[in-house]
Amino acid sequence: MRLILNRIFLIFSTFAALVGLFFLGWILFTLCVKGLSGLSLDVFTKDLINGGLRNVIVGQMMMSGVATMIGIPVGILAGIYLQEYGGNSKTTEFIRDLSDVMMSAPSIVVGTFVYAIVVVPTGHTTGWAGVLALFILMVPIIVRTTDDMLKLVPIELREAGIAIGASKYHVTMNIVVRYAKAGILTGILLAFARVVGETAPLIYTSGSSEFWSTDLTDTFPSLTVSIYNLATMPDDNLVQLGWTGAFLLTAMVLIINLLGRYSGKKKRS
Amino acid sequence: MELIFKKIAQLSASLVFVILAATTIVLYLSAKPAIEEFGLKFLIEPRWGVQEKVEPPAIAEQSDLKQLEKSADIQTDDDFIKDEEDFMMDDEDDFIFDDDMESDSNRNKTIYGALVPIVGTVFSTLIAMLFSIPLAIGIAVFLSEIAPSALAKPVGVAIELLASIPSIIYGMWGLFYFGPFIASLFGGNTVSLLVAGLVLGIMVIPFMAALSRDAIATVPDMLKESAYAMGATKLEVIKDVVFPYAKTGIIGSIILSFGRALGETMAVAFVIGGVYQFAEKVTDPTNSIPVVLANSFAESSGLSLSVLFYLALILFVLSFGVIAIAKFYFLRRK
């Protein structure tokens, strides 16, 4: 009896795993089939208005890129403060917890917040509003990884630095952060991968545009928002373009993720 | 130098707190007109504008729906309300789309209620959980206890990668493939509460599975080996040793996934239908809070905008609570 039950359980568990993987495989499969069939050079050389995706891809990368550029120093500094200066005080713990909660806050709520403080006063959607929304989503992730990575730095290294008369600033920047560099880089790449695929916070902060634009003070082209718009169009060609965009977006996110993993692993081993 | 650096770092750290506090305050202030107008009754009021006339068949016409929504408005002429709304319009008259339809609607009292999206959100999330928990735990157990490590490693990495796929992809797949598949299986619409719940479930599977697997991985080998040595079967080891030990971690991963599903927008926006009516059957279309927010923002102003902020505040508080419970009670960092 026990053995039969055991057998049933093992079969069920394996079956569950197969079902779950089946769905995920199905998604990837349709994505590749639909996405690759629409892939051509035009996609990269023409703007959305002419049936390509050039402007929205560049727009998405630009917004995520700028958000990352601002997010990196803020996130890393906050992580450094929590680990190196904050000690174990109540405030530090509190900020740590808040940051954790923020990490999983619904991204659409961040969008509404940015809408209220940027879009309402300026009166129209702007690339900067999109950047701000992505920045808010990104900082907690960087804070968390920096915090975790710095925790792994042996205390002896810090003591050795202090002992030869280096200031805390020097110890932190030249010893501790350098030691944890690979891990922090992984965190940044993962955070970037996360925000590059965000749609909800961009819909009404950056909006999306069909034209080429590098001006962040205006409505800005976004790949994800465009996919959302294209997919609900009645025109089959536009839906096809949406699939191509979805494929490229997924490929981008997965590649960045793999890069992050690779860079993290290489250093650690 | 030393001091400046410390101060800047401190500033960055407090920024996290500032953003969170500012979010709460700004959402509350923006929602205030709606809160004063509808109070807590907003939570149990099923009407949204006057919806009886507008029942769009598919989500493709969502923008049309918005237009209809605005033109179809309520009869009750309430001067007091009118004044109040006018006052508010004065206050915030620099909105993007301040079209004529909007000012038309301001002559009437429009009733907004959050019950439909709240119910839609809760039920789609529950369906997602019912569907994903057994599968995700199955995957986690399979990966950590059953599969040979040559298989477990690549599959594990694949699961983690899948967890990073943008949710809009799941939504799109749901709209074009999964929705029709479910409709052919159970009848009903290709966009419905059921489809939304299942797509959400599929979306959180990799996330939940990866977290649960990590929780299971913390069980010391020695405990398991002792049980095996006593002649226990795999089922008994998992049931009596692994699960009790990893319980809090697994529950935490479930609640965290719950919070994620609760606030998910894009995966649901494609497949829930976006209609302000209760789903009498699970195969009926309905609405959820994030979807209302995603679809209606650009076209709203005045009171209808404030109502959306009220909704956002509700969602924020809900998911904040759920996530906080998961983090603080079940996944405490050592």
Coordinates of C-alpha atoms in Angstrom, one line a residue:
Chain A
M1 CA 0.0 0.0 0.0
R2 CA 2.7 2.4 1.0
L3 CA 4.6 1.6 -2.1
I4 CA 1.6 2.1 -4.3
L5 CA 0.8 5.4 -2.7
N6 CA 4.4 6.4 -3.2
R7 CA 4.2 5.4 -6.9
I8 CA 1.0 7.4 -7.4
F9 CA 2.5 10.4 -5.7
L10 CA 5.6 10.3 -7.8
I11 CA 3.6 10.0 -11.0
F12 CA 1.4 12.9 -10.0
S13 CA 4.3 15.1 -9.2
T14 CA 6.1 14.3 -12.4
F15 CA 2.9 14.8 -14.2
A16 CA 2.3 18.2 -12.6
A17 CA 5.8 19.2 -13.6
L18 CA 5.1 18.1 -17.2
V19 CA 1.8 20.0 -17.4
G20 CA 3.4 23.2 -16.1
L21 CA 6.3 22.9 -18.4
F22 CA 4.0 22.1 -21.3
F23 CA 2.2 25.4 -20.9
L24 CA 5.4 27.3 -20.7
G25 CA 6.8 25.5 -23.7
W26 CA 3.6 26.2 -25.6
I27 CA 4.0 29.9 -24.9
L28 CA 7.6 29.9 -26.1
F29 CA 6.7 27.9 -29.1
T30 CA 4.0 30.2 -30.3
L31 CA 6.2 33.1 -29.6
C32 CA 9.0 31.8 -31.8
V33 CA 6.7 30.6 -34.6
K34 CA 4.7 33.8 -34.8
G35 CA 7.6 36.1 -34.0
L36 CA 10.1 34.6 -36.4
S37 CA 7.7 34.5 -39.3
G38 CA 7.4 38.3 -39.2
L39 CA 11.0 39.0 -38.7
S40 CA 12.7 41.0 -41.5
L41 CA 15.1 43.8 -41.9
D42 CA 12.3 46.3 -42.2
V43 CA 11.4 45.7 -38.5
F44 CA 14.7 47.2 -37.5
T45 CA 15.0 49.9 -40.1
K46 CA 11.5 51.4 -40.2
D47 CA 9.5 53.2 -37.6
L48 CA 6.2 52.0 -36.4
I49 CA 4.3 54.4 -38.7
N50 CA 5.9 52.6 -41.7
G51 CA 5.4 49.1 -40.4
G52 CA 8.7 48.6 -38.5
L53 CA 9.6 48.7 -34.8
R54 CA 12.8 50.7 -34.9
N55 CA 11.6 53.7 -33.0
V56 CA 9.8 51.8 -30.3
I57 CA 12.7 49.4 -29.6
V58 CA 15.1 52.4 -29.3
G59 CA 12.6 54.2 -27.2
Q60 CA 12.1 51.3 -24.8
M61 CA 15.9 50.8 -24.5
M62 CA 16.4 54.5 -24.0
M63 CA 13.9 54.8 -21.2
S64 CA 15.1 51.7 -19.5
G65 CA 18.7 52.8 -20.0
V66 CA 18.2 56.2 -18.5
A67 CA 16.2 54.8 -15.6
T68 CA 19.1 52.4 -15.0
M69 CA 21.7 55.1 -15.2
I70 CA 19.9 57.0 -12.5
G71 CA 18.9 53.9 -10.6
I72 CA 22.4 52.4 -10.3
P73 CA 24.0 55.1 -8.2
V74 CA 20.9 55.6 -6.0
G75 CA 20.4 51.9 -5.5
I76 CA 24.0 51.0 -4.8
L77 CA 24.4 53.9 -2.4
A78 CA 21.3 53.0 -0.6
G79 CA 22.5 49.4 -0.4
I80 CA 25.9 50.6 0.9
Y81 CA 24.3 52.7 3.5
L82 CA 22.1 49.8 4.7
Q83 CA 25.0 47.4 5.0
E84 CA 28.0 49.6 5.8
Y85 CA 26.6 52.5 7.8
G86 CA 23.2 51.5 9.0
G87 CA 24.3 48.6 11.2
N88 CA 21.4 46.7 12.6
S89 CA 19.4 49.7 13.9
K90 CA 15.6 49.7 13.7
T91 CA 15.6 52.3 10.9
T92 CA 17.8 50.2 8.7
E93 CA 15.6 47.2 9.2
F94 CA 12.6 49.2 8.5
I95 CA 14.0 50.6 5.2
R96 CA 15.1 47.1 4.2
D97 CA 11.6 45.8 4.8
L98 CA 10.0 48.6 2.9
S99 CA 12.3 48.1 0.0
D100 CA 11.4 44.5 -0.1
V101 CA 7.8 45.3 -0.1
M102 CA 8.2 47.9 -2.8
M103 CA 10.0 45.3 -4.9
S104 CA 6.8 43.4 -5.4
A105 CA 4.4 46.3 -5.4
P106 CA 2.0 46.3 -8.4
S107 CA 3.7 48.2 -11.2
I108 CA 0.4 49.8 -12.3
V109 CA 0.2 51.6 -9.0
V110 CA 3.7 53.1 -9.6
G111 CA 2.2 54.2 -12.9
T112 CA -0.7 56.0 -11.3
F113 CA 1.6 57.6 -8.8
V114 CA 3.9 59.0 -11.6
Y115 CA 0.8 60.0 -13.5
A116 CA -0.4 62.1 -10.5
I117 CA 2.9 63.8 -9.9
V118 CA 4.3 64.3 -13.4
V119 CA 1.7 63.9 -16.1
V120 CA -1.1 65.8 -14.4
P121 CA 1.0 68.9 -13.7
T122 CA 2.8 68.9 -17.1
G123 CA -0.4 68.1 -18.9
H124 CA 0.9 65.4 -21.2
T125 CA 2.7 62.1 -21.3
T126 CA 6.5 62.4 -21.4
G127 CA 9.5 60.1 -21.7
W128 CA 10.7 61.4 -18.4
A129 CA 7.6 60.2 -16.6
G130 CA 8.2 56.8 -18.0
V131 CA 11.8 56.9 -16.9
L132 CA 10.7 57.9 -13.4
A133 CA 8.2 55.0 -13.2
L134 CA 10.8 52.5 -14.3
F135 CA 13.4 54.1 -11.9
I136 CA 11.0 53.6 -9.0
L137 CA 10.5 50.0 -9.9
M138 CA 14.2 49.4 -10.3
V139 CA 15.7 50.9 -7.2
P140 CA 14.4 48.4 -4.7
I141 CA 15.8 45.5 -6.8
I142 CA 19.3 47.1 -6.9
V143 CA 19.1 48.0 -3.2
R144 CA 18.3 44.4 -2.3
T145 CA 21.1 42.8 -4.4
T146 CA 23.7 45.3 -3.3
D147 CA 22.7 44.8 0.3
D148 CA 22.9 41.0 -0.1
M149 CA 26.2 41.1 -2.0
L150 CA 27.9 43.4 0.5
K151 CA 26.8 41.1 3.3
L152 CA 29.0 38.4 1.7
V153 CA 32.1 40.5 1.9
P154 CA 34.3 39.1 4.8
I155 CA 34.5 41.4 7.7
E156 CA 38.3 40.8 7.9
L157 CA 38.7 42.7 4.6
R158 CA 37.1 45.8 6.1
E159 CA 39.2 45.4 9.3
A160 CA 42.4 45.1 7.3
G161 CA 41.5 48.2 5.4
I162 CA 40.8 50.2 8.5
A163 CA 43.9 48.9 10.2
I164 CA 46.2 50.4 7.6
G165 CA 44.6 53.7 8.1
A166 CA 42.2 53.9 5.2
S167 CA 39.0 55.9 5.7
K168 CA 35.7 54.3 5.8
Y169 CA 34.9 55.8 2.4
H170 CA 38.0 54.2 0.9
V171 CA 37.4 50.9 2.5
T172 CA 33.9 50.9 1.2
M173 CA 34.6 52.0 -2.3
N174 CA 37.9 50.4 -3.0
I175 CA 37.7 47.1 -1.0
V176 CA 34.1 46.2 -0.2
V177 CA 32.4 47.3 -3.4
R178 CA 35.2 46.0 -5.5
Y179 CA 34.9 42.6 -3.9
A180 CA 31.2 42.5 -4.5
K181 CA 31.3 43.9 -8.0
A182 CA 30.3 40.8 -9.9
G183 CA 27.3 40.2 -7.8
I184 CA 26.1 43.8 -8.0
L185 CA 26.5 43.7 -11.8
T186 CA 24.3 40.7 -11.9
G187 CA 21.7 42.5 -9.8
I188 CA 21.8 45.5 -12.2
L189 CA 21.4 43.3 -15.2
L190 CA 18.5 41.5 -13.7
A191 CA 16.9 44.8 -12.6
F192 CA 17.3 46.1 -16.2
A193 CA 15.7 42.9 -17.6
R194 CA 12.8 43.4 -15.3
V195 CA 12.0 47.0 -16.2
V196 CA 12.7 46.6 -19.9
G197 CA 9.6 44.3 -20.1
E198 CA 7.3 46.5 -18.1
T199 CA 4.1 47.7 -19.8
A200 CA 1.7 48.7 -17.1
P201 CA 3.6 51.7 -15.6
L202 CA 4.3 53.1 -19.1
I203 CA 0.8 53.1 -20.6
Y204 CA -0.1 56.5 -19.3
T205 CA 3.2 57.9 -18.2
S206 CA 5.3 57.7 -21.4
G207 CA 2.4 56.7 -23.7
S208 CA 3.7 55.5 -27.0
S209 CA 4.4 57.1 -30.3
E210 CA 4.6 55.9 -33.8
F211 CA 7.3 58.3 -34.8
W212 CA 11.0 58.4 -34.2
S213 CA 11.9 60.4 -31.1
T214 CA 14.8 60.9 -28.8
D215 CA 13.2 63.8 -26.9
L216 CA 12.3 62.6 -23.4
T217 CA 10.2 65.7 -22.7
D218 CA 7.5 64.5 -25.1
T219 CA 5.4 61.4 -25.6
F220 CA 7.9 58.7 -26.1
P221 CA 7.8 55.5 -28.2
S222 CA 7.6 52.3 -26.1
L223 CA 7.9 48.8 -27.4
T224 CA 5.7 47.2 -24.7
V225 CA 2.9 49.7 -25.0
S226 CA 3.0 49.4 -28.7
I227 CA 2.7 45.6 -28.5
Y228 CA -0.3 46.1 -26.3
N229 CA -1.9 48.5 -28.8
L230 CA -0.9 46.4 -31.9
A231 CA -2.2 43.1 -30.4
T232 CA -5.7 44.5 -30.1
M233 CA -5.8 46.0 -33.6
P234 CA -8.3 44.5 -36.1
D235 CA -5.6 44.4 -38.8
D236 CA -3.7 41.1 -39.1
N237 CA -0.5 42.8 -40.3
L238 CA -0.4 44.9 -37.2
V239 CA -1.1 41.9 -34.9
Q240 CA 1.8 40.2 -36.7
L241 CA 4.0 43.1 -36.0
G242 CA 2.9 42.9 -32.3
W243 CA 4.0 39.2 -32.2
T244 CA 7.4 40.2 -33.7
G245 CA 7.8 42.8 -31.1
A246 CA 6.8 40.3 -28.4
F247 CA 9.4 37.9 -29.7
L248 CA 12.1 40.5 -29.8
L249 CA 11.2 41.7 -26.3
T250 CA 11.3 38.2 -24.8
A251 CA 14.6 37.4 -26.6
M252 CA 16.0 40.6 -25.2
V253 CA 14.9 39.9 -21.6
L254 CA 16.1 36.3 -21.7
I255 CA 19.5 37.3 -23.2
I256 CA 20.0 40.0 -20.5
N257 CA 19.1 37.5 -17.9
L258 CA 21.5 34.9 -19.2
L259 CA 24.2 37.6 -19.3
G260 CA 23.5 38.4 -15.7
R261 CA 23.8 34.8 -14.7
Y262 CA 26.9 34.3 -16.6
S263 CA 28.7 37.4 -15.3
G264 CA 27.7 36.4 -11.8
K265 CA 28.9 32.8 -12.0
K266 CA 32.2 33.5 -13.7
K267 CA 33.5 35.6 -10.9
R268 CA 32.2 33.5 -8.1
S269 CA 33.8 30.2 -9.1
Chain B
M1 CA 34.5 63.5 1.6
E2 CA 33.8 60.9 4.2
L3 CA 30.9 62.8 5.6
I4 CA 29.5 63.8 2.2
F5 CA 29.6 60.2 1.1
K6 CA 27.8 59.0 4.1
K7 CA 25.1 61.7 3.8
I8 CA 24.5 60.9 0.1
A9 CA 24.2 57.2 0.9
Q10 CA 21.9 58.0 3.7
L11 CA 19.8 60.2 1.4
S12 CA 19.6 57.4 -1.2
A13 CA 18.4 54.9 1.5
S14 CA 15.8 57.2 2.8
L15 CA 14.6 57.8 -0.8
V16 CA 13.0 54.4 -0.7
F17 CA 11.0 55.4 2.3
V18 CA 10.1 58.8 0.7
I19 CA 8.9 57.2 -2.5
L20 CA 6.6 54.8 -0.6
A21 CA 5.2 57.5 1.7
A22 CA 4.8 59.8 -1.3
T23 CA 2.9 57.2 -3.2
T24 CA 0.5 56.7 -0.4
I25 CA 0.0 60.4 0.2
V26 CA -0.3 61.3 -3.5
L27 CA -2.8 58.5 -4.2
Y28 CA -4.8 59.5 -1.2
L29 CA -4.9 63.2 -2.1
S30 CA -5.8 62.4 -5.7
A31 CA -8.5 60.0 -4.6
K32 CA -9.9 62.4 -2.0
P33 CA -12.7 63.9 -4.1
A34 CA -13.9 60.4 -4.9
I35 CA -13.5 59.3 -1.3
E36 CA -15.6 62.2 -0.1
E37 CA -18.1 61.6 -2.8
F38 CA -18.6 57.9 -2.3
G39 CA -17.0 57.0 1.0
L40 CA -16.6 53.4 1.9
K41 CA -19.8 52.6 0.0
F42 CA -17.5 52.7 -3.1
L43 CA -16.3 49.2 -2.1
I44 CA -19.7 47.6 -2.3
E45 CA -21.3 49.6 -5.1
P46 CA -21.6 47.5 -8.2
R47 CA -22.5 50.2 -10.7
W48 CA -19.9 52.0 -12.7
G49 CA -21.3 55.0 -14.5
V50 CA -24.4 53.6 -16.1
Q51 CA -23.3 50.3 -17.6
E52 CA -26.5 48.7 -18.6
K53 CA -26.3 50.2 -22.1
V54 CA -22.7 49.4 -22.7
E55 CA -21.8 45.8 -23.0
P56 CA -19.0 45.5 -25.5
P57 CA -18.5 42.0 -26.8
A58 CA -14.8 41.9 -27.1
I59 CA -11.9 43.8 -25.7
A60 CA -10.8 44.9 -29.1
E61 CA -13.2 47.8 -28.7
Q62 CA -12.0 48.9 -25.4
S63 CA -11.4 52.4 -26.5
D64 CA -14.9 52.5 -28.0
L65 CA -16.2 51.3 -24.7
K66 CA -14.6 54.3 -22.9
Q67 CA -16.3 56.6 -25.3
L68 CA -19.7 55.0 -24.8
E69 CA -19.1 55.0 -21.1
K70 CA -18.8 58.7 -21.1
S71 CA -21.7 59.5 -23.3
A72 CA -24.0 57.1 -21.5
D73 CA -24.5 58.8 -18.2
I74 CA -26.9 59.1 -15.4
Q75 CA -30.1 60.8 -15.1
T76 CA -30.2 62.2 -11.6
D77 CA -29.8 65.9 -11.6
D78 CA -28.1 66.9 -8.5
D79 CA -27.1 70.6 -8.3
F80 CA -25.0 70.2 -5.2
I81 CA -23.0 67.5 -6.9
K82 CA -22.7 69.5 -10.0
D83 CA -21.2 72.4 -8.1
E84 CA -18.8 70.2 -6.3
E85 CA -17.6 68.7 -9.6
D86 CA -17.3 72.0 -11.2
F87 CA -15.2 73.1 -8.4
M88 CA -13.0 70.1 -8.9
M89 CA -12.8 70.7 -12.6
D90 CA -11.5 74.2 -11.9
D91 CA -8.9 72.7 -9.7
E92 CA -7.5 70.3 -12.2
D93 CA -8.5 71.6 -15.5
D94 CA -5.2 70.9 -17.2
F95 CA -5.8 67.3 -18.1
I96 CA -4.8 65.7 -21.3
F97 CA -8.1 64.9 -22.9
D98 CA -10.6 67.4 -21.7
D99 CA -13.1 66.7 -24.4
D100 CA -16.7 67.8 -24.7
M101 CA -18.1 64.4 -23.7
E102 CA -16.5 64.8 -20.3
S103 CA -18.0 68.1 -19.6
D104 CA -21.4 66.7 -20.7
S105 CA -21.2 64.0 -18.2
N106 CA -20.5 66.5 -15.5
R107 CA -24.0 67.8 -15.6
N108 CA -25.2 64.6 -14.1
K109 CA -24.4 62.7 -11.1
T110 CA -22.4 59.6 -12.0
I111 CA -22.2 56.8 -9.7
Y112 CA -19.0 54.8 -9.5
G113 CA -18.5 51.6 -7.6
A114 CA -15.5 49.3 -7.2
L115 CA -17.3 46.1 -6.4
V116 CA -17.1 44.6 -9.9
P117 CA -13.4 45.1 -10.4
I118 CA -12.7 44.0 -6.8
V119 CA -14.7 40.8 -7.1
G120 CA -13.0 40.2 -10.5
T121 CA -9.6 40.8 -9.1
V122 CA -10.2 38.5 -6.1
F123 CA -11.8 35.7 -8.1
S124 CA -9.3 35.7 -11.0
T125 CA -6.5 35.6 -8.4
L126 CA -8.2 32.7 -6.6
I127 CA -8.6 30.7 -9.8
A128 CA -5.0 31.4 -10.5
M129 CA -4.0 30.1 -7.1
L130 CA -6.1 27.0 -7.3
F131 CA -4.6 26.2 -10.6
S132 CA -1.0 27.1 -10.0
I133 CA -0.4 25.8 -6.4
P134 CA -0.5 22.1 -7.2
L135 CA 1.4 22.5 -10.4
A136 CA 4.1 24.8 -8.9
I137 CA 4.6 22.6 -5.9
G138 CA 4.7 19.6 -8.1
I139 CA 7.4 21.2 -10.2
A140 CA 9.3 22.2 -7.0
V141 CA 9.1 18.7 -5.6
F142 CA 10.0 17.2 -8.9
L143 CA 13.1 19.4 -9.3
S144 CA 14.4 19.0 -5.8
E145 CA 13.5 15.4 -4.9
I146 CA 12.7 13.3 -7.9
A147 CA 14.5 14.4 -11.0
P148 CA 18.1 13.3 -11.5
S149 CA 20.4 16.3 -11.0
A150 CA 21.4 16.2 -14.7
L151 CA 17.8 17.0 -15.5
A152 CA 17.0 19.2 -12.5
K153 CA 19.6 21.7 -13.2
P154 CA 18.8 22.8 -16.7
V155 CA 15.0 22.6 -16.0
G156 CA 15.5 24.7 -12.9
V157 CA 17.4 27.3 -14.8
A158 CA 14.7 27.3 -17.5
I159 CA 12.0 27.8 -14.9
E160 CA 13.8 30.8 -13.5
L161 CA 14.2 32.3 -16.9
L162 CA 10.6 31.8 -17.6
A163 CA 9.8 33.7 -14.4
S164 CA 11.4 36.7 -16.0
I165 CA 9.3 36.7 -19.2
P166 CA 7.3 39.9 -19.4
S167 CA 3.7 39.5 -18.4
I168 CA 2.4 41.1 -21.6
I169 CA 3.6 38.0 -23.4
Y170 CA 1.4 35.8 -21.3
G171 CA -1.5 38.1 -21.9
M172 CA -1.0 38.1 -25.7
W173 CA -0.7 34.3 -25.8
G174 CA -3.8 34.0 -23.7
L175 CA -5.8 36.2 -26.1
F176 CA -4.8 34.5 -29.3
Y177 CA -4.3 30.9 -28.3
F178 CA -5.3 30.0 -24.7
G179 CA -8.6 31.9 -24.7
P180 CA -10.0 30.2 -27.8
F181 CA -8.7 26.8 -26.5
I182 CA -10.5 27.2 -23.2
A183 CA -13.6 28.5 -25.0
S184 CA -13.7 25.4 -27.2
L185 CA -13.2 23.3 -24.1
F186 CA -15.8 24.8 -21.7
G187 CA -17.8 27.0 -24.1
G188 CA -18.4 30.7 -23.4
N189 CA -16.3 33.6 -24.4
T190 CA -12.7 33.6 -25.5
V191 CA -12.2 36.4 -22.9
S192 CA -13.5 35.5 -19.5
L193 CA -12.8 35.3 -15.8
L194 CA -11.7 31.7 -16.2
V195 CA -9.2 32.5 -19.0
A196 CA -7.9 35.4 -17.0
G197 CA -7.5 33.3 -13.9
L198 CA -5.7 30.5 -15.7
V199 CA -3.4 32.8 -17.6
L200 CA -2.5 34.4 -14.3
G201 CA -1.9 31.0 -12.8
I202 CA 0.4 29.9 -15.7
M203 CA 2.2 33.2 -15.3
V204 CA 3.0 32.7 -11.6
I205 CA 3.9 29.0 -11.9
P206 CA 7.6 29.6 -12.6
F207 CA 7.8 32.2 -9.9
M208 CA 6.2 30.1 -7.3
A209 CA 8.0 27.0 -8.4
A210 CA 11.4 28.7 -8.2
L211 CA 10.7 30.1 -4.7
S212 CA 9.3 26.8 -3.4
R213 CA 12.2 24.9 -4.8
D214 CA 14.6 27.2 -2.9
A215 CA 12.6 26.6 0.3
I216 CA 12.7 22.9 -0.2
A217 CA 16.4 23.0 -0.9
T218 CA 17.0 24.4 2.7
V219 CA 15.9 21.0 4.2
P220 CA 19.1 19.4 5.5
D221 CA 20.0 16.2 3.7
M222 CA 20.7 14.6 7.0
L223 CA 17.0 14.8 8.0
K224 CA 15.9 13.2 4.7
E225 CA 18.6 10.5 4.9
S226 CA 17.6 9.6 8.4
A227 CA 14.0 9.1 7.3
Y228 CA 15.1 7.0 4.3
A229 CA 17.3 4.9 6.6
M230 CA 14.2 4.2 8.6
G231 CA 12.6 2.7 5.5
A232 CA 10.4 5.6 4.6
T233 CA 9.3 5.9 1.0
K234 CA 9.8 9.1 -1.0
L235 CA 6.2 10.1 -0.4
E236 CA 6.6 9.8 3.4
V237 CA 9.9 11.7 3.4
I238 CA 8.3 14.5 1.4
K239 CA 5.1 14.5 3.4
D240 CA 6.6 14.1 6.9
V241 CA 10.0 15.6 6.6
V242 CA 10.4 18.0 3.7
F243 CA 7.0 19.8 3.8
P244 CA 6.9 20.4 7.6
Y245 CA 10.5 21.7 7.5
A246 CA 10.0 23.9 4.4
K247 CA 6.4 24.9 5.3
T248 CA 6.9 28.5 6.0
G249 CA 9.0 29.1 2.9
I250 CA 6.4 27.4 0.7
I251 CA 3.5 29.3 2.2
G252 CA 5.5 32.5 1.8
S253 CA 6.1 31.7 -1.8
I254 CA 2.4 31.1 -2.3
I255 CA 1.4 34.4 -0.7
L256 CA 4.0 36.3 -2.6
S257 CA 2.7 34.8 -5.9
F258 CA -0.8 35.8 -4.7
G259 CA 0.3 39.3 -4.2
R260 CA 1.9 39.3 -7.7
A261 CA -1.2 37.9 -9.3
L262 CA -3.3 40.5 -7.4
G263 CA -1.6 43.4 -9.0
E264 CA -0.9 41.9 -12.4
T265 CA -2.1 44.1 -15.2
M266 CA -0.9 43.0 -18.6
A267 CA -1.5 39.3 -18.4
V268 CA -5.1 40.0 -17.4
A269 CA -5.8 43.1 -19.5
F270 CA -5.9 41.0 -22.7
V271 CA -8.2 38.2 -21.5
I272 CA -10.6 39.4 -18.9
G273 CA -12.9 41.4 -21.2
G274 CA -12.9 44.7 -19.4
V275 CA -16.7 44.9 -18.9
Y276 CA -18.2 46.4 -15.8
Q277 CA -20.5 43.4 -14.9
F278 CA -20.3 40.5 -12.7
A279 CA -19.4 37.2 -14.2
E280 CA -22.4 35.0 -13.6
K281 CA -20.5 32.0 -14.9
V282 CA -16.7 31.7 -14.9
T283 CA -16.8 31.8 -18.6
D284 CA -18.2 35.3 -18.6
P285 CA -16.1 38.4 -19.1
T286 CA -15.7 40.8 -16.2
N287 CA -13.1 43.3 -15.0
S288 CA -10.3 43.7 -12.5
I289 CA -8.8 46.7 -10.7
P290 CA -5.4 46.9 -12.6
V291 CA -7.2 46.5 -15.9
V292 CA -9.6 49.3 -15.2
L293 CA -6.6 51.4 -14.3
A294 CA -4.7 50.5 -17.4
N295 CA -7.6 51.1 -19.8
S296 CA -9.3 54.2 -18.4
F297 CA -6.6 56.6 -17.3
A298 CA -5.9 58.5 -20.4
E299 CA -9.5 59.3 -21.1
S300 CA -10.5 60.3 -17.6
S301 CA -10.6 63.7 -15.8
G302 CA -12.2 65.2 -12.8
L303 CA -14.2 62.9 -10.7
S304 CA -13.8 59.9 -12.9
L305 CA -10.0 60.3 -12.6
S306 CA -10.2 60.6 -8.9
V307 CA -12.2 57.4 -8.8
L308 CA -9.4 55.7 -10.6
F309 CA -7.0 56.9 -8.0
Y310 CA -9.3 55.6 -5.3
L311 CA -9.1 52.2 -7.1
A312 CA -5.4 52.4 -7.2
L313 CA -5.2 53.2 -3.5
I314 CA -7.4 50.1 -2.8
L315 CA -5.1 47.9 -4.9
F316 CA -2.0 49.4 -3.3
V317 CA -3.3 48.8 0.2
L318 CA -4.5 45.3 -0.6
S319 CA -1.3 44.1 -2.2
F320 CA 0.9 45.9 0.3
G321 CA -0.9 44.0 3.0
V322 CA -0.5 40.6 1.3
I323 CA 3.1 41.1 0.5
A324 CA 3.9 42.4 3.9
I325 CA 2.3 39.3 5.5
A326 CA 4.4 37.1 3.2
K327 CA 7.6 38.9 3.8
F328 CA 7.4 39.4 7.5
Y329 CA 5.8 36.2 8.7
F330 CA 7.0 33.6 6.3
L331 CA 10.1 34.7 4.4
R332 CA 11.9 36.6 7.1
R333 CA 15.5 37.1 6.1
K334 CA 17.9 35.9 8.7

